[in-house]
Coordinates of C-alpha atoms and ligand atoms in Angstrom, one line a residue:
M138 CA -44.8 115.8 -66.1
E139 CA -46.2 119.0 -67.3
V140 CA -43.2 120.9 -65.8
E141 CA -40.9 118.5 -67.5
S142 CA -42.3 119.0 -71.0
V143 CA -42.5 122.8 -70.7
R144 CA -38.9 123.0 -69.5
M145 CA -37.6 120.6 -72.2
E146 CA -39.3 122.8 -74.8
W147 CA -37.5 126.0 -73.5
L148 CA -34.2 124.3 -73.6
H149 CA -34.8 122.9 -77.0
E150 CA -35.4 126.5 -78.2
L151 CA -32.3 127.7 -76.4
K152 CA -30.2 125.0 -78.1
R153 CA -31.4 126.0 -81.5
A154 CA -31.1 129.8 -81.0
D155 CA -27.7 129.9 -79.3
P156 CA -25.8 126.6 -79.2
E157 CA -22.8 128.4 -77.5
I158 CA -24.7 129.6 -74.5
Y159 CA -26.8 126.4 -74.4
D160 CA -23.6 124.4 -74.2
L161 CA -22.3 126.5 -71.4
I162 CA -25.5 126.2 -69.4
K163 CA -25.4 122.4 -69.9
K164 CA -21.8 122.3 -68.6
E165 CA -22.7 124.4 -65.6
L166 CA -25.7 122.1 -64.8
E167 CA -23.3 119.2 -65.0
R168 CA -20.9 121.0 -62.6
Q169 CA -23.7 121.7 -60.2
R170 CA -25.0 118.1 -60.3
T171 CA -21.7 116.3 -59.9
G172 CA -20.0 118.5 -57.3
L173 CA -20.7 119.6 -53.7
E174 CA -21.9 123.3 -53.7
M175 CA -20.8 124.5 -50.3
I176 CA -20.6 128.3 -50.7
P177 CA -22.9 129.3 -47.8
S178 CA -24.6 132.1 -49.8
E179 CA -25.7 129.7 -52.6
N180 CA -28.7 127.4 -53.0
F181 CA -30.8 125.6 -55.6
T182 CA -34.2 127.2 -56.3
S183 CA -37.3 125.2 -57.1
L184 CA -38.2 124.7 -60.7
A185 CA -41.2 126.9 -60.0
V186 CA -39.0 129.8 -59.0
M187 CA -36.9 129.3 -62.1
Q188 CA -39.9 129.2 -64.3
A189 CA -41.2 132.5 -63.0
S190 CA -37.7 134.1 -63.3
G191 CA -37.5 132.9 -66.9
S192 CA -41.0 134.0 -67.7
I193 CA -42.7 136.6 -69.9
L194 CA -42.7 139.0 -67.0
T195 CA -39.2 140.0 -68.1
N196 CA -40.9 141.9 -70.9
K197 CA -42.7 144.5 -68.8
Y198 CA -41.8 147.9 -67.5
S199 CA -43.5 149.1 -64.3
E200 CA -41.7 152.0 -62.7
G201 CA -43.5 152.9 -59.5
Y202 CA -45.4 150.8 -57.0
P203 CA -48.6 148.8 -57.2
G204 CA -51.5 151.2 -58.1
K205 CA -49.0 154.0 -58.8
R206 CA -47.2 153.0 -62.0
Y207 CA -45.7 155.3 -64.6
Y208 CA -46.6 153.0 -67.5
G209 CA -49.9 151.3 -68.5
G210 CA -50.7 147.6 -68.6
N211 CA -49.6 146.8 -65.1
Q212 CA -52.8 145.3 -63.8
F213 CA -51.2 141.8 -63.4
I214 CA -47.8 143.0 -62.4
D215 CA -49.5 144.9 -59.6
M216 CA -51.0 141.7 -58.4
V217 CA -47.7 139.9 -58.5
E218 CA -45.9 142.6 -56.6
R219 CA -48.7 142.8 -54.0
A220 CA -48.6 139.0 -53.5
A221 CA -44.9 139.2 -52.9
I222 CA -45.3 142.0 -50.4
E223 CA -48.1 140.4 -48.5
R224 CA -46.3 137.1 -48.3
A225 CA -43.2 138.8 -46.9
K226 CA -45.2 140.8 -44.4
K227 CA -46.8 137.7 -43.1
L228 CA -43.6 135.5 -43.0
F229 CA -41.4 138.1 -41.3
G230 CA -44.1 139.9 -39.2
V231 CA -43.3 143.3 -40.6
V232 CA -45.5 146.3 -41.6
H233 CA -43.9 147.4 -44.9
V234 CA -41.9 145.6 -47.6
N235 CA -40.2 146.8 -50.7
V236 CA -39.5 143.9 -53.0
Q237 CA -37.8 145.9 -55.8
P238 CA -34.1 146.2 -54.9
Y239 CA -32.1 144.6 -57.6
S240 CA -29.9 142.8 -55.1
G241 CA -28.5 143.1 -51.6
S242 CA -25.9 145.8 -52.1
P243 CA -28.3 148.3 -53.7
A244 CA -30.8 147.5 -50.9
N245 CA -28.3 148.3 -48.3
L246 CA -27.2 151.5 -50.1
A247 CA -30.8 152.5 -50.3
V248 CA -31.4 152.1 -46.6
L249 CA -28.3 154.1 -45.8
L250 CA -29.4 156.9 -48.2
A251 CA -32.9 156.9 -46.8
L252 CA -31.9 157.0 -43.1
C253 CA -28.6 159.0 -43.1
K254 CA -27.1 162.1 -44.8
P255 CA -23.6 161.8 -46.4
G256 CA -21.0 162.3 -43.6
D257 CA -23.2 160.8 -40.9
T258 CA -21.6 158.2 -38.7
I259 CA -22.5 154.6 -39.2
S260 CA -21.2 151.4 -37.5
G261 CA -21.2 147.8 -38.8
M262 CA -19.2 144.7 -38.4
N263 CA -15.7 145.1 -39.8
L264 CA -15.3 143.4 -43.2
T265 CA -12.4 141.2 -42.2
D266 CA -14.2 140.2 -39.1
G267 CA -17.0 138.8 -41.1
G268 CA -19.0 141.9 -42.0
H269 CA -20.2 143.0 -45.5
L270 CA -18.7 145.5 -47.9
T271 CA -21.9 147.6 -47.8
H272 CA -21.8 148.0 -44.0
G273 CA -19.2 150.7 -44.4
W274 CA -16.0 149.1 -45.6
K275 CA -13.4 151.6 -46.9
T276 CA -13.5 150.5 -50.6
S277 CA -17.4 150.5 -50.8
E278 CA -19.3 153.7 -51.5
T279 CA -20.9 153.1 -48.1
G280 CA -17.5 153.6 -46.4
M281 CA -16.7 156.7 -48.6
L282 CA -20.1 158.5 -48.3
F283 CA -20.4 157.9 -44.6
N284 CA -18.2 158.1 -41.6
S285 CA -17.7 154.5 -40.8
V286 CA -16.7 153.3 -37.4
P287 CA -16.6 149.5 -37.5
Y288 CA -16.9 147.2 -34.6
H289 CA -15.1 143.9 -34.4
V290 CA -15.4 140.4 -32.9
K291 CA -13.6 139.3 -29.8
P292 CA -10.7 136.8 -29.9
D293 CA -13.2 134.0 -29.4
G294 CA -14.9 135.1 -32.6
Y295 CA -18.2 136.4 -31.1
I296 CA -19.4 140.0 -31.6
D297 CA -17.7 142.4 -29.2
I298 CA -20.8 144.0 -27.7
D299 CA -18.7 146.1 -25.3
E300 CA -17.0 147.7 -28.2
V301 CA -20.4 148.4 -29.9
R302 CA -21.5 150.1 -26.6
K303 CA -18.3 152.1 -26.5
I304 CA -18.7 153.2 -30.2
A305 CA -22.3 154.2 -29.5
A306 CA -21.4 156.3 -26.5
E307 CA -18.4 158.0 -28.2
H308 CA -19.5 158.4 -31.8
K309 CA -23.3 158.5 -31.5
P310 CA -23.8 156.7 -34.9
R311 CA -27.0 157.5 -36.8
M312 CA -27.2 153.9 -37.9
I313 CA -25.9 150.6 -36.6
W314 CA -25.8 147.4 -38.8
V315 CA -26.3 144.0 -37.5
G316 CA -25.6 141.2 -39.9
A317 CA -22.6 139.6 -41.7
T318 CA -21.4 137.4 -44.5
A319 CA -19.1 135.3 -42.3
Y320 CA -20.5 134.9 -38.8
T321 CA -21.4 131.5 -37.5
R322 CA -23.2 132.4 -34.3
E323 CA -26.7 133.8 -33.5
F324 CA -26.9 137.6 -33.8
P325 CA -27.4 139.4 -30.6
F326 CA -30.4 141.5 -31.8
E327 CA -31.7 142.2 -28.4
E328 CA -28.5 143.5 -26.9
L329 CA -27.7 145.7 -29.9
S330 CA -31.3 147.0 -29.8
K331 CA -30.7 148.3 -26.3
I332 CA -27.5 150.0 -27.4
A333 CA -29.1 151.6 -30.5
D334 CA -32.1 152.8 -28.4
E335 CA -29.8 154.4 -25.8
C336 CA -27.9 156.4 -28.4
G337 CA -30.9 157.1 -30.6
A338 CA -29.5 155.2 -33.6
Y339 CA -31.4 153.2 -36.2
L340 CA -30.7 149.5 -35.9
V341 CA -30.8 147.8 -39.3
A342 CA -30.5 144.0 -39.6
D343 CA -29.0 142.6 -42.8
V344 CA -30.2 139.0 -42.6
A345 CA -29.2 138.0 -46.2
H346 CA -27.5 134.9 -45.0
I347 CA -30.1 133.8 -42.4
S348 CA -33.5 134.9 -43.7
G349 CA -34.4 131.4 -44.6
L350 CA -33.4 130.2 -41.1
I351 CA -35.5 133.0 -39.6
A352 CA -38.5 132.0 -41.8
G353 CA -37.9 128.4 -40.8
G354 CA -37.9 129.3 -37.1
V355 CA -34.3 128.2 -36.4
H356 CA -32.8 131.7 -35.9
K357 CA -34.2 134.4 -33.7
S358 CA -36.1 137.0 -35.7
P359 CA -34.8 140.5 -35.7
T360 CA -38.3 141.9 -36.2
P361 CA -39.1 143.0 -32.6
Y362 CA -35.7 144.6 -32.1
V363 CA -34.7 146.5 -35.2
H364 CA -36.2 149.3 -37.3
V365 CA -35.4 148.0 -40.8
I366 CA -34.4 144.6 -42.2
T367 CA -32.7 143.9 -45.5
T368 CA -32.2 140.5 -47.1
T369 CA -31.2 139.0 -50.4
T370 CA -33.7 136.4 -51.6
H371 CA -31.4 133.8 -53.1
K372 CA -29.5 132.4 -50.1
T373 CA -31.1 130.3 -47.4
L374 CA -34.5 131.8 -48.5
R375 CA -34.0 129.8 -51.7
G376 CA -35.5 132.3 -54.1
P377 CA -34.3 134.1 -57.2
R378 CA -31.4 136.6 -57.1
G379 CA -33.0 139.7 -55.6
A380 CA -33.6 141.5 -52.3
M381 CA -36.1 143.0 -50.0
I382 CA -36.2 145.9 -47.6
M383 CA -38.6 145.5 -44.7
V384 CA -39.8 148.0 -42.1
T385 CA -40.9 146.9 -38.7
E386 CA -43.5 148.3 -36.3
K387 CA -40.7 149.5 -34.2
G388 CA -39.2 151.4 -37.2
M389 CA -42.6 153.0 -38.0
Q390 CA -42.9 154.1 -34.4
K391 CA -39.4 155.8 -34.5
D392 CA -40.2 157.5 -37.8
P393 CA -43.7 157.3 -39.3
E394 CA -42.3 158.3 -42.7
L395 CA -39.7 155.5 -42.8
A396 CA -41.6 153.3 -45.3
D397 CA -42.1 156.2 -47.7
K398 CA -38.5 157.3 -47.4
I399 CA -37.2 153.8 -48.2
D400 CA -39.6 153.4 -51.2
R401 CA -38.6 156.8 -52.6
T402 CA -34.9 156.0 -52.3
I403 CA -35.4 152.8 -54.2
F404 CA -37.6 154.5 -56.9
P405 CA -37.0 157.1 -58.2
G406 CA -33.9 157.6 -56.1
L407 CA -31.7 154.7 -57.2
Q408 CA -33.5 152.4 -59.6
G409 CA -35.7 152.3 -62.6
G410 CA -38.1 149.6 -63.5
P411 CA -38.4 146.7 -61.1
H412 CA -37.5 143.2 -62.4
D413 CA -41.0 141.8 -62.4
H414 CA -39.9 138.3 -63.3
T415 CA -37.7 138.3 -60.2
T416 CA -40.6 139.7 -58.1
A417 CA -42.7 136.7 -59.2
G418 CA -39.9 134.4 -58.2
I419 CA -39.6 136.1 -54.8
A420 CA -43.4 135.6 -54.3
I421 CA -43.1 131.9 -55.0
A422 CA -40.0 131.5 -52.8
L423 CA -42.0 133.2 -49.9
L424 CA -44.9 130.9 -50.4
E425 CA -42.6 127.9 -50.3
A426 CA -40.8 129.3 -47.2
S427 CA -44.2 129.5 -45.4
R428 CA -44.8 125.8 -45.7
P429 CA -44.1 123.2 -43.0
E430 CA -41.6 121.4 -45.3
F431 CA -39.5 124.6 -45.3
K432 CA -39.3 124.5 -41.5
T433 CA -38.0 120.9 -41.7
Y434 CA -35.5 122.1 -44.4
A435 CA -34.2 125.0 -42.2
Q436 CA -33.8 122.6 -39.2
Q437 CA -31.8 120.2 -41.3
V438 CA -29.6 123.0 -42.7
V439 CA -28.5 123.7 -39.1
K440 CA -28.3 120.1 -38.1
N441 CA -26.1 119.5 -41.1
A442 CA -23.8 122.5 -40.3
R443 CA -23.4 121.2 -36.8
A444 CA -22.6 117.7 -38.0
L445 CA -20.1 119.0 -40.5
A446 CA -18.4 121.2 -37.8
E447 CA -18.1 118.1 -35.6
A448 CA -16.6 116.1 -38.4
L449 CA -14.1 118.7 -39.3
K450 CA -13.0 119.1 -35.6
A451 CA -12.8 115.3 -35.2
N452 CA -10.4 115.4 -38.1
G453 CA -8.1 118.0 -36.6
I454 CA -9.5 121.2 -38.2
K455 CA -9.9 124.4 -36.2
L456 CA -13.1 126.5 -36.5
V457 CA -13.7 130.1 -35.7
T458 CA -15.9 130.2 -32.6
D459 CA -15.3 126.4 -32.4
G460 CA -18.6 125.6 -34.1
T461 CA -21.8 127.0 -35.5
D462 CA -25.3 128.0 -34.7
N463 CA -26.4 128.5 -38.3
H464 CA -25.8 127.3 -41.8
M465 CA -22.1 128.3 -42.0
I466 CA -18.7 127.2 -40.8
L467 CA -15.5 129.3 -40.9
V468 CA -12.3 127.3 -40.9
D469 CA -9.2 128.8 -39.3
L470 CA -6.2 127.6 -41.3
T471 CA -3.6 129.5 -39.2
P472 CA -2.4 126.4 -37.4
F473 CA -0.9 125.5 -40.8
G474 CA 0.5 129.0 -41.5
K475 CA -0.9 132.2 -42.9
G476 CA -2.6 132.9 -46.2
K477 CA -3.5 129.3 -46.9
G478 CA -7.1 129.9 -48.0
V479 CA -6.3 130.2 -51.7
F480 CA -4.5 126.8 -51.8
V481 CA -7.3 125.1 -49.9
Q482 CA -10.0 126.6 -52.1
D483 CA -8.3 125.5 -55.3
A484 CA -7.5 122.0 -53.9
L485 CA -11.1 121.5 -52.9
D486 CA -12.2 122.6 -56.4
V487 CA -10.1 119.8 -57.8
A488 CA -11.9 117.4 -55.4
G489 CA -15.3 118.7 -56.6
I490 CA -16.0 120.6 -53.4
T491 CA -16.9 124.3 -54.0
L492 CA -16.5 126.9 -51.2
N493 CA -14.6 130.1 -50.8
K494 CA -11.5 131.4 -49.2
N495 CA -12.3 134.0 -46.5
T496 CA -10.6 136.2 -44.0
I497 CA -10.8 135.1 -40.4
P498 CA -11.0 137.5 -37.5
H499 CA -7.6 139.1 -36.9
D500 CA -6.3 137.5 -40.1
P501 CA -2.5 137.6 -40.2
A502 CA -2.6 137.7 -44.0
S503 CA -4.7 139.9 -46.4
P504 CA -8.3 139.8 -47.9
F505 CA -6.6 138.7 -51.2
Y506 CA -4.8 135.8 -49.6
P507 CA -6.8 135.2 -46.5
S508 CA -6.2 132.5 -43.8
G509 CA -9.6 130.8 -43.8
V510 CA -12.2 129.1 -45.9
R511 CA -16.0 129.5 -45.5
M512 CA -18.5 126.8 -46.2
G513 CA -22.2 126.1 -45.7
T514 CA -24.9 123.5 -45.9
P515 CA -28.0 125.2 -47.6
A516 CA -27.5 123.8 -51.1
L517 CA -26.4 120.3 -49.9
T518 CA -29.5 120.2 -47.7
T519 CA -31.7 121.1 -50.6
R520 CA -30.3 118.1 -52.4
G521 CA -31.5 115.9 -49.5
M522 CA -28.1 115.3 -47.8
K523 CA -28.2 114.7 -44.0
E524 CA -25.8 114.1 -41.1
P525 CA -24.2 110.8 -42.4
E526 CA -23.2 112.6 -45.6
M527 CA -21.8 115.6 -43.6
H528 CA -19.5 113.2 -41.7
I529 CA -18.1 111.9 -44.9
I530 CA -17.7 115.3 -46.5
G531 CA -16.1 116.7 -43.3
K532 CA -13.5 113.9 -43.5
W533 CA -12.8 114.6 -47.2
I534 CA -12.4 118.4 -46.6
A535 CA -9.9 117.6 -43.8
E536 CA -8.0 115.3 -46.1
V537 CA -7.9 118.0 -48.8
I538 CA -6.7 120.6 -46.3
N539 CA -3.9 118.2 -45.4
E540 CA -2.9 117.9 -49.1
A541 CA -2.8 121.7 -49.5
K542 CA -1.3 122.8 -46.2
G543 CA 2.3 122.3 -47.3
Y544 CA 2.0 125.1 -49.9
E545 CA 3.5 128.4 -48.5
L546 CA 2.6 131.8 -50.0
P547 CA 5.9 133.7 -50.8
E548 CA 6.1 137.2 -49.3
D549 CA 7.7 138.6 -52.5
K550 CA 5.0 139.6 -55.0
E551 CA 6.8 138.3 -58.2
T552 CA 7.8 135.0 -56.7
R553 CA 4.3 134.7 -55.4
Q554 CA 2.7 134.8 -58.9
E555 CA 5.2 132.2 -60.2
Y556 CA 4.5 130.0 -57.2
L557 CA 0.8 130.2 -57.6
K558 CA 1.1 129.4 -61.3
K559 CA 3.1 126.3 -60.5
F560 CA 0.6 125.3 -57.7
K561 CA -2.4 125.7 -60.1
A562 CA -0.6 123.5 -62.7
E563 CA 0.3 120.7 -60.4
I564 CA -2.7 120.5 -58.0
P565 CA -5.1 118.9 -60.6
E566 CA -2.7 116.0 -60.8
N567 CA -2.8 115.3 -57.1
R568 CA -3.9 111.6 -56.9
K569 CA -5.5 111.9 -53.5
L570 CA -7.7 114.8 -54.7
V571 CA -8.6 113.0 -57.9
A572 CA -9.7 110.0 -55.9
I573 CA -11.8 112.2 -53.6
R574 CA -13.3 113.8 -56.8
Q575 CA -14.6 110.4 -57.9
Q576 CA -16.1 109.7 -54.5
V577 CA -17.8 113.1 -54.5
A578 CA -19.3 112.4 -57.9
E579 CA -20.6 109.0 -56.7
L580 CA -22.2 110.7 -53.6
C581 CA -23.8 113.4 -55.7
S582 CA -25.3 110.8 -58.1
R583 CA -27.2 109.5 -55.1
F584 CA -28.8 112.9 -54.5
P585 CA -29.9 113.9 -58.1
L586 CA -30.2 117.6 -58.8
Y587 CA -33.1 118.7 -61.0
P588 CA -33.9 115.2 -62.2
E589 CA -36.8 116.6 -64.2
V590 CA -34.3 118.5 -66.4
S591 CA -32.5 116.6 -69.1
L592 CA -30.2 118.4 -71.6
Ligands
DSN37 N1 -21.5 137.5 -51.9 C1 -22.3 137.3 -50.7 C2 -21.8 136.2 -49.8 O1 -21.2 135.3 -50.4 O2 -21.9 136.2 -48.6 C3 -22.4 138.6 -49.9 O3 -22.8 139.6 -50.7

């Protein structure tokens, strides 16, 4: 009840101070409440995390690290940051943690700059195979500053370990990334660690998507195998938007200065004052993730993803790797033609189901008009949905795909824009989608989101 009254008061002030933004937040809350959030990198934080993120800690400057700040008045901020660090060390079994990166991309850039010199060779999973921009994609600074030799997935969608071995032998990368934004299987940390050790490379795990699953014990931990771990804190870990860089015992054995190098690259190398309100939110999320309830949550995330995968397949939908080991599913829409992702994403939006278009391995179309869609279960599981709901949702998604699959992306660029305009105008009128939208809203009403908050 106390939480409720404090929150009501905040929003009351927001309404008075800026009705325009208040109204937009209200609309967004309604959107989150009445639709199915299935973007696999999204989640719903606890009210406690939100309270810390929206707290007076936003007022403070604290360049430096606990006990070594440039400004005064940091006695409580030091304690907040130390709590976050100690909780992360315990949860992930690592020896050093930096909780200051503003988000995942700056964290990854910092690791690259700390471990490599510009021009050094790096290797990560190719973007269109499911990798991340910051693992060396050509349009990212990480692909421009470093000599990026990406590895791929095999035709079955699993990481091509033989190719990684070949790249390691031929190119002797200084650093190898393991991690992805669109990979539905367990990462082969152990195999990659042998390859990295043989060629003397640093192995860095970017576990942004799966850090909550690791904390919950439903994905193998990279800690014994890699030198450094990066993660965002707002995906399966269910914290505020932020990131952490963690150094393992193995990393410190390879280079006893690794922790210092990473800290120096974050500050003063790349960033200024840490976002102390976010650090507090991270500390709270780490405490929550250490509790038995979080293990149950992580287990349910995976059970839900498996149930959803089965439902989609039973309704005639093809999946990359034919299923999932984690929180995510990647639908291969090529049986219906190429470049269908955009139509399916928009049609699902009309039905109240939010996910994102995504490339699939060896996509016959382009990253702008990819041939797949990516979805996940972390947010739905936070709402309390379980396998029976996944079966219904899988059937709805298949029905929406069937409504959208007839749309064909024209090859010619000008015709394409006209076609997309016409599609966007007519798809909201599709009766089948509108009927599913109503059923989605009814399902959501049975799993209330932030019932303590009324606007
Ligand atoms: N935007 C994140 C995701 O959706 O996976 C990656 O940075």
